[in-house]
Coordinates of C-alpha atoms and ligand atoms in Angstrom, one line a residue:
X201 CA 0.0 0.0 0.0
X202 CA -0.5 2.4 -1.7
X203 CA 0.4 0.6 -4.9
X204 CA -2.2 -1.2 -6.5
X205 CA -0.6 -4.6 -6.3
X206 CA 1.7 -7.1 -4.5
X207 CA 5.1 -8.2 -6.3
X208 CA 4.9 -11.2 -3.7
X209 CA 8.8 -12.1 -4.2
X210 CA 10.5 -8.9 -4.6
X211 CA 8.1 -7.6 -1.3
X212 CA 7.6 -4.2 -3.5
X213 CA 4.1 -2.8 -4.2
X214 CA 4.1 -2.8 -7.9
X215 CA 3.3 1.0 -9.2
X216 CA 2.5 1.2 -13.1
X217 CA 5.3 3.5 -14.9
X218 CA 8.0 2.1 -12.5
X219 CA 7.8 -1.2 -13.2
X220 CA 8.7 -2.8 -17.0
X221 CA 5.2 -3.3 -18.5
X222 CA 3.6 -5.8 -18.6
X223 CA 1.4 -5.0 -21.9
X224 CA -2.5 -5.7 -21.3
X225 CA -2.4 -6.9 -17.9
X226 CA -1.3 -3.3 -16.4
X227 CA -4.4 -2.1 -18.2
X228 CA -5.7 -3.2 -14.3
X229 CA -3.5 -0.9 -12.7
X230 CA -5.2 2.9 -12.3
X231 CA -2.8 4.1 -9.3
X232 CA -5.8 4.0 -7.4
X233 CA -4.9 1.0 -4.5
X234 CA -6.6 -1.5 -6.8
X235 CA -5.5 -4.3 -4.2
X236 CA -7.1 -2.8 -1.1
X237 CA -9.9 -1.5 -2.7
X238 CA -10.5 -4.5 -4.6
X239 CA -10.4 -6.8 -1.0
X240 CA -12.8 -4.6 1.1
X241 CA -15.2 -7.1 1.4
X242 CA -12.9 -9.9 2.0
X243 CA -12.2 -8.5 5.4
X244 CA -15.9 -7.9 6.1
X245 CA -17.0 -11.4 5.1
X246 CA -13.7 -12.8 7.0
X247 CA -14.8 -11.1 10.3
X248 CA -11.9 -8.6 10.2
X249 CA -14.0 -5.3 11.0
X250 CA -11.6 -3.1 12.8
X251 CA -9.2 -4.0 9.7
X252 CA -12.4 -3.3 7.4
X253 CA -12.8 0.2 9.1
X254 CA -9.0 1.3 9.1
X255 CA -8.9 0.3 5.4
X256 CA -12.2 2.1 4.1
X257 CA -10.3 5.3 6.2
X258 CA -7.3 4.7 4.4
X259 CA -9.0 4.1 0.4
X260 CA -11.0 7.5 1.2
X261 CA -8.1 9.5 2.1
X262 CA -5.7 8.4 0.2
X263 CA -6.9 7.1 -3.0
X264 CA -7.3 9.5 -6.2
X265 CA -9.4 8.4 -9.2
X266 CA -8.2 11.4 -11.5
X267 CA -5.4 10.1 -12.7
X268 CA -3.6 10.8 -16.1
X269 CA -3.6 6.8 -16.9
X270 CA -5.5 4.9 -19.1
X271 CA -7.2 2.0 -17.5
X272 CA -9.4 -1.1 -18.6
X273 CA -13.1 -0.6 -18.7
X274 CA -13.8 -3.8 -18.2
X275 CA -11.4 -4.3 -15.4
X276 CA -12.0 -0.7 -13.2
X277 CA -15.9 -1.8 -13.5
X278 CA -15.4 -5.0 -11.9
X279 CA -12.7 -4.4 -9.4
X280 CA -12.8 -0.9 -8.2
X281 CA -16.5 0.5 -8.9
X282 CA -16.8 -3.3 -7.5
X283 CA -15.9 -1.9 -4.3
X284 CA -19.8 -1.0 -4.3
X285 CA -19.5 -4.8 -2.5
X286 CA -17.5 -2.9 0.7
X287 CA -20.9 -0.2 0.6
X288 CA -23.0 -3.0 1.4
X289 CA -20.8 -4.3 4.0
X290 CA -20.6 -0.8 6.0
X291 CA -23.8 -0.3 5.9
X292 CA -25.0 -3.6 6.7
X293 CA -22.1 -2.4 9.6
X294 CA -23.4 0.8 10.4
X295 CA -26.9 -0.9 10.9
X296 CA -25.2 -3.1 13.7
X297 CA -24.4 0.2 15.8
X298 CA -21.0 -0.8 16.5
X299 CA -18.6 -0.3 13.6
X300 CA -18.4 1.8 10.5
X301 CA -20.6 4.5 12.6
X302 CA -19.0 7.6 10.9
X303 CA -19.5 6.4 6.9
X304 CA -22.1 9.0 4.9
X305 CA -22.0 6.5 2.1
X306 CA -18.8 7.9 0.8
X307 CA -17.7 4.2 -1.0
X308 CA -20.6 5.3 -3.2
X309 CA -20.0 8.7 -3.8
X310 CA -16.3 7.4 -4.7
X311 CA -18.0 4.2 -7.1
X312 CA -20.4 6.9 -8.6
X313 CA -17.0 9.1 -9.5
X314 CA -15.6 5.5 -10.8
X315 CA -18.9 5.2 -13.0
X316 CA -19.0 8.6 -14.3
X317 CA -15.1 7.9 -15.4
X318 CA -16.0 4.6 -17.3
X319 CA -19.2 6.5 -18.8
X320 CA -17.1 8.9 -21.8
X321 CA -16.3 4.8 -23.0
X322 CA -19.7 4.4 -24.3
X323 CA -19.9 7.2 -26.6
X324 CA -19.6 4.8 -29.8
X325 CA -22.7 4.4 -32.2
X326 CA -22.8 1.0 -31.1
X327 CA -23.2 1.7 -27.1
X328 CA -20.3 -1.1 -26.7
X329 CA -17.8 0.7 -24.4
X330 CA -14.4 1.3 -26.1
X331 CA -12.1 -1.3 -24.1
X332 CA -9.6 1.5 -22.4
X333 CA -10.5 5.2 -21.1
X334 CA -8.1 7.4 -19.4
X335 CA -9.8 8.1 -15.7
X336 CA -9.1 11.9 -16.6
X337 CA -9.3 12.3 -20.0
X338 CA -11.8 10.6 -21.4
X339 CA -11.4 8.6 -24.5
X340 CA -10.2 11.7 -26.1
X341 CA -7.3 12.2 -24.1
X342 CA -3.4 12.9 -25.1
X343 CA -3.2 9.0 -25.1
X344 CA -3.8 8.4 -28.8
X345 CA -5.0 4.6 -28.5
X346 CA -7.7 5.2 -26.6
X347 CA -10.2 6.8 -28.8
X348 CA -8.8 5.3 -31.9
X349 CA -9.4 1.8 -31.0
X350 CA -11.7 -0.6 -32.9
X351 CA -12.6 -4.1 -31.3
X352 CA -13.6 -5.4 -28.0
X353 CA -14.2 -8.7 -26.1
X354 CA -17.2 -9.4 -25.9
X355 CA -17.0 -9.9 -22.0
X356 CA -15.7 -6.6 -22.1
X357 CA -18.4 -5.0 -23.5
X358 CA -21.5 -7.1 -21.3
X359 CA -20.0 -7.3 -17.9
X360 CA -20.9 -4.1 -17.0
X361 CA -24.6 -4.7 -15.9
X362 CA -24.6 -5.7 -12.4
X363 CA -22.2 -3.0 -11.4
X364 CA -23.5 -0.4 -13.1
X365 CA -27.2 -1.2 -12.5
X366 CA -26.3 -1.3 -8.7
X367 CA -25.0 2.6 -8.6
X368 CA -27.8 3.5 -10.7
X369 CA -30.0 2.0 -8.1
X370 CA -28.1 3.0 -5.2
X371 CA -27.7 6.9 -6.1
X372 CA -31.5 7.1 -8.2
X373 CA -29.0 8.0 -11.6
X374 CA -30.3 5.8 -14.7
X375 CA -27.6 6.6 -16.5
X376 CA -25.6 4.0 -15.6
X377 CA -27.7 1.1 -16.0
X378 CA -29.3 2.6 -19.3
X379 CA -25.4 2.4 -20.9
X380 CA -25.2 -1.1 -19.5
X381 CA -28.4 -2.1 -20.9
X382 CA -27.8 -0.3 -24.6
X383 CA -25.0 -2.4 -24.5
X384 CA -26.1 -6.3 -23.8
X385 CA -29.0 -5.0 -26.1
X386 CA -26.5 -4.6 -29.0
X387 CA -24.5 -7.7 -27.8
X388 CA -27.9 -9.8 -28.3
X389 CA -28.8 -8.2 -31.4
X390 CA -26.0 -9.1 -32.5
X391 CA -25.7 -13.0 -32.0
X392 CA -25.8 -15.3 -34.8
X393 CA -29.1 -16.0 -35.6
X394 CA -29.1 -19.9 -36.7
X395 CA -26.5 -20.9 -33.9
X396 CA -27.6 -18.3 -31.4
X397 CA -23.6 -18.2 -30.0
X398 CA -21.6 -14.6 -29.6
X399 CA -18.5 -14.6 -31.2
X400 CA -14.9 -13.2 -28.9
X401 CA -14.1 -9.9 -30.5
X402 CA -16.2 -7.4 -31.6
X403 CA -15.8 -3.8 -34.1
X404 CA -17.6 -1.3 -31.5
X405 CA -18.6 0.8 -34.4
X406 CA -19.6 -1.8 -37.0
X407 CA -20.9 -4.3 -34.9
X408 CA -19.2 -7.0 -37.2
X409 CA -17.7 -10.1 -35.7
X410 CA -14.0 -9.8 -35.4
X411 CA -12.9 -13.3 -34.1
X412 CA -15.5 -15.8 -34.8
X413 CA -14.8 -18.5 -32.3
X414 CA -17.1 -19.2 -29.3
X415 CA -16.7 -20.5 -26.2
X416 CA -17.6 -20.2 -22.3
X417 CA -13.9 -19.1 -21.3
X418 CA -12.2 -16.5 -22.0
X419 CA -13.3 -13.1 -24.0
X420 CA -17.0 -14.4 -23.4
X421 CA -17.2 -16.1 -19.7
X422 CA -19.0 -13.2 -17.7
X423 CA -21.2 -12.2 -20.6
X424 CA -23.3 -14.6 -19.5
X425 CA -22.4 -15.0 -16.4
X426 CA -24.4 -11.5 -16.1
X427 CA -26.9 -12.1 -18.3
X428 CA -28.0 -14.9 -15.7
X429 CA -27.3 -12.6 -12.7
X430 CA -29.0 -9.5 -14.0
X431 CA -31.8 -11.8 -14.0
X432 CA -31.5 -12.4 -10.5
X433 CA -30.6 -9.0 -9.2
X434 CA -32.9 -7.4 -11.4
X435 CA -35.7 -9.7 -12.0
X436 CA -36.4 -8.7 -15.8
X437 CA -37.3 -12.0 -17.7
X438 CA -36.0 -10.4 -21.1
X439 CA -32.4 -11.6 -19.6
X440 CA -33.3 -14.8 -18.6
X441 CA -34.7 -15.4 -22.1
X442 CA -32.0 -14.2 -23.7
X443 CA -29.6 -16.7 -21.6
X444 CA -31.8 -19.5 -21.0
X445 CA -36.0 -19.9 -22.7
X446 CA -35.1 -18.7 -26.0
X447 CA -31.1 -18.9 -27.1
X448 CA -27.6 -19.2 -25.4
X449 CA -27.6 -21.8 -22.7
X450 CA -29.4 -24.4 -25.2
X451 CA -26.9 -23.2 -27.8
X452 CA -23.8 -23.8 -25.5
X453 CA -25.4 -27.6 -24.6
X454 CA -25.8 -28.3 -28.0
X455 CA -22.9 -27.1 -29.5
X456 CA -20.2 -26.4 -27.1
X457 CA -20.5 -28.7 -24.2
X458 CA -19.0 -32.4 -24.8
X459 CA -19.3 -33.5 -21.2
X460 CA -16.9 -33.7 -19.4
X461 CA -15.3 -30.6 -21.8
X462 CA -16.1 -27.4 -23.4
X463 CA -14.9 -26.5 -26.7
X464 CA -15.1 -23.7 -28.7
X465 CA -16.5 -23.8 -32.2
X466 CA -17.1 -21.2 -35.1
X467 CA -20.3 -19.4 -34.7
X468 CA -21.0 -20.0 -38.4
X469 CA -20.3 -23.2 -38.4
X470 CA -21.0 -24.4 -35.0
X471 CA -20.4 -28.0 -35.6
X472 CA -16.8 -27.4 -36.3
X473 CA -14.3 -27.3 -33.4
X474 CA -12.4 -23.7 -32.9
X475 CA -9.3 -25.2 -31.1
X476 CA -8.8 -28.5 -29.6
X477 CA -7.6 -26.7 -25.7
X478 CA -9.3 -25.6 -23.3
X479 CA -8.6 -22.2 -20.8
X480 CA -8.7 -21.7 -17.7
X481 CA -11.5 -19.1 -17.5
X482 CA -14.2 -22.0 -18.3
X483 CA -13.4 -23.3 -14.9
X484 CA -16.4 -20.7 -13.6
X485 CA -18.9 -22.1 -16.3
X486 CA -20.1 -25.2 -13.6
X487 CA -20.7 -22.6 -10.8
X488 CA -23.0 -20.4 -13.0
X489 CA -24.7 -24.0 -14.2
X490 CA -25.4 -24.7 -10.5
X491 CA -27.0 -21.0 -10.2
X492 CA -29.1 -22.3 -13.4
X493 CA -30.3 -25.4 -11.6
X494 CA -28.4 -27.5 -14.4
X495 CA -25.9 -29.6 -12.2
X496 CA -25.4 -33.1 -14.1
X497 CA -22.9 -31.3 -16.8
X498 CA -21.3 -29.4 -13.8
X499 CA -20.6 -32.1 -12.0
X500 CA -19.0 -33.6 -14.9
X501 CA -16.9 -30.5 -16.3
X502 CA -15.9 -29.8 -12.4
X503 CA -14.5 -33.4 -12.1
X504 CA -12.3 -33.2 -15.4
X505 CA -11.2 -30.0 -13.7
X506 CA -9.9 -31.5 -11.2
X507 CA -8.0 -34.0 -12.8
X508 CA -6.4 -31.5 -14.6
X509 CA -5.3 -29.6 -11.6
X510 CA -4.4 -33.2 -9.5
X511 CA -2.4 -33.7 -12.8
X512 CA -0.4 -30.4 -13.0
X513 CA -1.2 -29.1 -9.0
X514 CA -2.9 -25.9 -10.8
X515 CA -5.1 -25.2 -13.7
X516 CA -2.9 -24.2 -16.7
X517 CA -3.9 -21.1 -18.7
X518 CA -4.6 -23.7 -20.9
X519 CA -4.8 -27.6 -21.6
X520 CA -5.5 -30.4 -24.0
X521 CA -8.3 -32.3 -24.1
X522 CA -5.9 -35.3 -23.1
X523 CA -5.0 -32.6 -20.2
X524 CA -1.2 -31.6 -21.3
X525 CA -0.4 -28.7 -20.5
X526 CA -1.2 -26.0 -23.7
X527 CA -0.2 -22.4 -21.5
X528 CA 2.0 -23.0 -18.6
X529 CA 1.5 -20.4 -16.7
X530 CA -1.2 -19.8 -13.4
X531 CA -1.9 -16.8 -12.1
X532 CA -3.6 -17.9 -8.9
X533 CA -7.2 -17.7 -10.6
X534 CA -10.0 -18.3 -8.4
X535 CA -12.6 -19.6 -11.1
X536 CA -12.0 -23.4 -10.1
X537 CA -12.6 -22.4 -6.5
X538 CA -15.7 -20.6 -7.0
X539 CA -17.2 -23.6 -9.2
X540 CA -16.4 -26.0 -6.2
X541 CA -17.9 -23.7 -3.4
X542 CA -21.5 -23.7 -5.5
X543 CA -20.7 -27.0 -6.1
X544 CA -20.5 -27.7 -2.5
X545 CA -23.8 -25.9 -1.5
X546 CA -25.5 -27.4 -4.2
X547 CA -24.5 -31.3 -3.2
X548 CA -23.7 -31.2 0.1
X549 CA -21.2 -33.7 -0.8
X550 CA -17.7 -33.9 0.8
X551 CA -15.8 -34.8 -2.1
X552 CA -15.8 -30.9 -3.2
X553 CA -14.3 -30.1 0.6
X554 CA -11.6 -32.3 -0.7
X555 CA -11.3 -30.4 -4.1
X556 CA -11.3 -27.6 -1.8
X557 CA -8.7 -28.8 0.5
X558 CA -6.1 -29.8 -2.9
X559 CA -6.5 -26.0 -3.9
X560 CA -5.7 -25.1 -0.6
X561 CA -2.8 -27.1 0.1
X562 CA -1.2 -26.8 -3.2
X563 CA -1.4 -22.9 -2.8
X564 CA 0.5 -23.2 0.3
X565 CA 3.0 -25.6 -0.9
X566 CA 3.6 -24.2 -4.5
X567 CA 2.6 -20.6 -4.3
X568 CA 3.1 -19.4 -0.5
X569 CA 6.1 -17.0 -0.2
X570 CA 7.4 -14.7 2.7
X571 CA 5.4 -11.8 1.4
X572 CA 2.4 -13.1 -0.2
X573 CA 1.1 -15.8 -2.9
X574 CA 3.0 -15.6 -5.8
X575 CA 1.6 -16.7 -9.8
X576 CA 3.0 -19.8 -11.2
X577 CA 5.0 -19.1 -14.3
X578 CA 5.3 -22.8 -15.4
X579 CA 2.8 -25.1 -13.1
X580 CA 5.5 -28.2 -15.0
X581 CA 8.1 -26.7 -13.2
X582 CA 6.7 -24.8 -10.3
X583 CA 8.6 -21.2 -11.0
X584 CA 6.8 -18.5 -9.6
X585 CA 6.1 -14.5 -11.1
X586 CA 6.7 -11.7 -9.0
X587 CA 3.0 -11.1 -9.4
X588 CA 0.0 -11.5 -7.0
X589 CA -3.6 -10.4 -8.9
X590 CA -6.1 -8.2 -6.8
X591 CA -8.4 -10.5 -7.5
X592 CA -6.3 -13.8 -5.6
X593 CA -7.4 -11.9 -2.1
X594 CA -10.9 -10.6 -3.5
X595 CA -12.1 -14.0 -4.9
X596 CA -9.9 -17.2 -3.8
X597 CA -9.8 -16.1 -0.6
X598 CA -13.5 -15.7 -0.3
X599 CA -14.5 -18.9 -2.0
X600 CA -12.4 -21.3 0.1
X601 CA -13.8 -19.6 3.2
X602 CA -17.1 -19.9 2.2
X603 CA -16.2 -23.6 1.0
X604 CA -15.1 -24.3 4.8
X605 CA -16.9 -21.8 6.8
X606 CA -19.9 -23.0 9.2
X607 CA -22.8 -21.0 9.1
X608 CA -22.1 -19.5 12.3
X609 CA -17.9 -18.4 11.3
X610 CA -19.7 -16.0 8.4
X611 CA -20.6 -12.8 9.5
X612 CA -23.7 -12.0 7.6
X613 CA -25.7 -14.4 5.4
X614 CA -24.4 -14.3 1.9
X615 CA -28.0 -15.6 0.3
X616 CA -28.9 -11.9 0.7
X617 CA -26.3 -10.9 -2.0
X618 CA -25.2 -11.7 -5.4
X619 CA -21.4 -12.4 -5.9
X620 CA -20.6 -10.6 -9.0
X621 CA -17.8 -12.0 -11.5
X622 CA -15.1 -10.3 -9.3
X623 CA -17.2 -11.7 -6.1
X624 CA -18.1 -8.7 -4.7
X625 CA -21.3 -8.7 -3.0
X626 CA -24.3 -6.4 -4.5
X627 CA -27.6 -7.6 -2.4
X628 CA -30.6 -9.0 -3.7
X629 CA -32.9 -6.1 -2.0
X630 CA -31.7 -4.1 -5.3
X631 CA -34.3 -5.5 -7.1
X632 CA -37.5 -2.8 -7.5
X633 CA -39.1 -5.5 -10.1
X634 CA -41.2 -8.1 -8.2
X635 CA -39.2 -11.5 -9.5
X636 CA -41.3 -12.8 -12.3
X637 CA -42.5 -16.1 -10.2
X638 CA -42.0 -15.5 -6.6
X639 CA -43.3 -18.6 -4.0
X640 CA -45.3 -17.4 -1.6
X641 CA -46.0 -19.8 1.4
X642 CA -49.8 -19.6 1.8
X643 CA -50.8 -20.7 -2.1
X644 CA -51.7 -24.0 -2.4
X645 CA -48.8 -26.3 -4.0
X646 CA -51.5 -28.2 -5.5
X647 CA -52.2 -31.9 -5.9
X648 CA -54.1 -31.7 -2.6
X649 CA -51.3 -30.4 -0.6
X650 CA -52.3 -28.1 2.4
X651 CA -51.4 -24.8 2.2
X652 CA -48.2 -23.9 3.8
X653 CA -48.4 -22.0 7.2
X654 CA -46.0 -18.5 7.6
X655 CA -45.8 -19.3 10.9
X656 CA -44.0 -22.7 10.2
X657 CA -41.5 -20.7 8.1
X658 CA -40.6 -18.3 10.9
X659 CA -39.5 -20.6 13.3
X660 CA -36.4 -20.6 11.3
X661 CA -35.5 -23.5 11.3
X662 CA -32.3 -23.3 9.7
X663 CA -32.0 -27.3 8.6
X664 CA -35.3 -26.1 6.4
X665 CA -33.3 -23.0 4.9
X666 CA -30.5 -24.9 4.1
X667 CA -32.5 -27.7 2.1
X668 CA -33.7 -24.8 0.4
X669 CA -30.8 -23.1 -0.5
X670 CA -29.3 -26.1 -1.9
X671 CA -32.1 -26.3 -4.0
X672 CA -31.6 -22.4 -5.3
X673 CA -34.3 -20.8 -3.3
X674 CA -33.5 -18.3 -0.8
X675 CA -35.5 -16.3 2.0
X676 CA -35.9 -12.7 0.7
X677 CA -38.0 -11.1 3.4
X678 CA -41.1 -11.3 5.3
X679 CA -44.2 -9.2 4.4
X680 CA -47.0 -9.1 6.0
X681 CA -46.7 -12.6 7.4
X682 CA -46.2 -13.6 4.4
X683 CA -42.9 -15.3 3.7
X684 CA -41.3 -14.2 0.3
X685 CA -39.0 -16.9 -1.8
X686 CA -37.0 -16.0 -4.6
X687 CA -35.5 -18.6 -6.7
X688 CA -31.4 -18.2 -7.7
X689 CA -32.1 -21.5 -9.8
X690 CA -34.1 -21.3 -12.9
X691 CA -35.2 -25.0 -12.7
X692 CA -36.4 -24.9 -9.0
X693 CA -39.1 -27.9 -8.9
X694 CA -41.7 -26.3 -6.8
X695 CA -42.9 -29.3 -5.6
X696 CA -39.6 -30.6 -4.3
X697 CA -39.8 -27.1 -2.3
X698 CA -43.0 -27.4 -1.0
X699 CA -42.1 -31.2 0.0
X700 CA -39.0 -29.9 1.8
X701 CA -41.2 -27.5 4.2
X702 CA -43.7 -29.4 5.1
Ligands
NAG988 C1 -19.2 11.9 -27.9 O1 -18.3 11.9 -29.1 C2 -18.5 13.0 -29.9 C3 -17.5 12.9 -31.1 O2 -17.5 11.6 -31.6 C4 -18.3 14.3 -29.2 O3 -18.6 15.4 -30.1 C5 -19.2 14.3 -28.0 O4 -18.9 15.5 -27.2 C6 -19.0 13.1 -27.1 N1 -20.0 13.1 -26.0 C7 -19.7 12.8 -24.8 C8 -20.8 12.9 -23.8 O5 -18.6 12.6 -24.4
NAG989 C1 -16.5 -11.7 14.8 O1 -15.6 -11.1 15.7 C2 -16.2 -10.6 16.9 C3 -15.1 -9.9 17.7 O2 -13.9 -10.6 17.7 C4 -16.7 -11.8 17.6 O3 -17.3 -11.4 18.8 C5 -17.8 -12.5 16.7 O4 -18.3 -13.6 17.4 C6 -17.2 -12.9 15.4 N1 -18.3 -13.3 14.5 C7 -18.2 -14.4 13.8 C8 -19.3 -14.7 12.9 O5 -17.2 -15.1 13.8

């Protein structure tokens, strides 16, 4: 501190411009303490509240977002305006009467100045954000790439919703979830229309296809990721038709998913293979199929992840469909983590605490160093980077305590929130819409079942909730007696739900 990351073996905070670059991957680096800001509500959800206060104190005296640096969109959206996540937490603090008794909401004054920074991006005729903006200048600054540049990923473009539809809801300003929205809109007009897939790179000003090849991992992944999510934050069917009733999901099944693997294929032609390798970014895809209630194929695709990392102690970048190594590198991702914690909760079964406990040791015996966790350079040999993501401390580290945790060792209850791609917590209670088909408890399940009782409900017994949540139904809030479900699955079998309460 106050760089924005860890160089975990040369014990040196890495600032941009002192450091050789690293091409793309600095693109993360705004000089604005992306590490702490990014891991705010790491040290909320890991009980460390004192810590959590000294470092909100710290990122709002210290940090400056006017920099003369060009930054990634896609990357200052999900990691710093991400710190909406540590809002959430001091307020759910301040609520307590204990901690965080001082804050007047200034993480969302200091998101909202993040927002209005990104918004110059989406000034194309498309909507698609250009990929880079300079936090000061615009996209017309004295940089010259910025506002010259053509393509985009197309998770760069449609991984802005949650984020930005959170600040828009959080500070009564549309704007930012109208630019988000204009965007996916584009994105979905834009699919190909007999395979229904999204290609990787897009022209933000033509809208043509740049690179053809689809896939879950990476240059797609959170596109629909958020398309699912938006759902469930926002409850607006459009997006769950456009991932699920009318289009991608069944495209990605048909086409894409060989159980146990994933491989990409030409959205023209969508029976003909892309690549024969997989990357390492698909390792989220069976955590957002448990959040779609579709868990055969992630079981599947989880275990053939773990072979590969039992094989090589990490996930390569990328590997073979005979798992050989394709990239060598790791950079402590947490996607393989995350799939196993939903896997967990979803199953119940032990076998993913043991996933959960080869991540863990591995990390400690591969990666640990004095100063940190360093990044594998070559997972064959076990050489390290002088490099430790932001996101290592604001995702791995929450997903393997959550894997472990006992309901009582977490702090709040995450079923209230959403974990965005960066896992950052926006909650549920965002949502104005009523969700499309909530389950109230005193309708008749039919087939001659007795209506449910509220009263049973609020004893709380929390066996019941947890049955329920590893079905993908969660307890929003209590109205008027009346107990208020809201599904986080999209194939919740009612009557399983009703059979599991009474
Ligand atoms: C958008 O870009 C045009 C030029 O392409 C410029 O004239 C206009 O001021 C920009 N608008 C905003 C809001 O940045
Ligand atoms: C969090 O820490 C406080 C203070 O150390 C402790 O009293 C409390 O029980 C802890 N909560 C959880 C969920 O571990």
């Amino acid at each position: 501190y106050p760089a924005d990351e860890l160089m975990p073996l040369t014990c040196r905070g890495r600032v941009r411009g002192l450091e050789p670059s690293r091409g793309d991957v600095d693109d993360a680096l705004g000089k604005f303490s992306l590490t702490l800001i990014d891991t705010l509500d790491t040290l909320v959800l890991l009980n460390k509240t004192t810590e959590f206060e000294a470092a909100v104190r710290k990122v709002l005296s210290d940090v400056r977002l006017d920099n003369d640096i060009v930054v990634s969109v896609f990357e200052t959206n999900i990691r710093v305006l991400g710190s909406l996540g540590g809002h959430s937490m001091a307020v759910m603090l301040k609520g307590g009467g204990q901690h965080m008794q001082w804050y007047q909401d200034e993480l969302l004054h200091m998101a909202k100045d993040v927002g209005l920074r990104l918004l110059p991006a989406f000034n194309t005729s498309s909507g698609l954000p250009y990929p880079r903006v300079n936090l000061k200048h615009g996209v017309r600054g004295p940089e010259t790439r910025t506002g010259t540049e053509t393509d985009t990923c197309t998770a760069c473009a449609g991984t802005m919703i949650l984020e930005f539809a959170a600040l828009s809801r959080f500070t009564g300003d549309p704007v930012f979830e109208a630019h988000a929205r204009r965007a996916l809109d584009f994105l979905w007009e834009k699919r190909q229309r007999n395979s229904n897939l999204v290609g990787t790179t897009i022209n933000i000003h033509s809208g043509e296809w740049v690179r053809r090849d689809s896939g879950v991992g990476a240059g797609i992944d959170s596109y629909y990721e958020y398309l699912l999510k938006a759902y469930i934050l926002l409850g607006d069917d459009q997006f769950l038709q456009r991932f699920n009733t009318v289009s991608h999901y069944a495209s990605i099944m048909k086409y894409i998913s060989q159980p146990p693997l994933l491989l990409d294929v030409h959205i023209h032609k969508p029976l003909l293979p892309a690549r024969t390798w997989m990357d390492s970014l698909l390792a989220f895809f069976p955590g957002l199929q448990v959040l779609k209630g579709d868990i055969r194929p992630a079981i599947e695709t989880h275990e053939m992840l773990y072979q590969v990392t039992k094989k090589h102690n990490f996930l390569p970048e990328a590997f073979t469909t005979d798992f050989r190594v394709h990239w060598a590198q790791h950079p402590l991702r947490p996607e393989f983590a995350e799939s196993t914690y939903f896997l967990y909760k979803a199953t119940g079964d032990p076998y993913y605490l043991e996933a959960g406990r080869t991540i863990l040791d591995n990390l400690n015996r591969f990666a640990r160093v004095p100063c940190g966790f360093a990044a594998m350079k070559d997972v064959r040999t076990g050489s390290h980077e002088d490099r430790m993501d932001s996101f290592f401390l604001a995702e791995m580290f929450k997903y393997l305590f959550l894997l472990f945790a006992d309901v009582d060792e977490v702090p709040f209850d995450v079923e209230d929130y959403i974990f965005t791609t960066e896992a950052h917590f926006l909650p549920l209670s965002l949502s104005t819409a009523a969700h499309s088909s909530p389950i109230t408890l005193n309708t008749t399940p039919g087939m001659g079942r007795p209506p449910l009782r509220a009263q049973d409900f609020m004893a709380n017994n929390p066996e019941h909730l947890e049955l329920l949540r590893r079905m993908g139904v969660s307890l929003i809030h209590l109205k008027d007696g009346r107990v208020q479900l809201v599904q986080h699955a999209t194939q919740v079998n009612t009557d399983h739900v009703f059979v599991c309460l009474q």
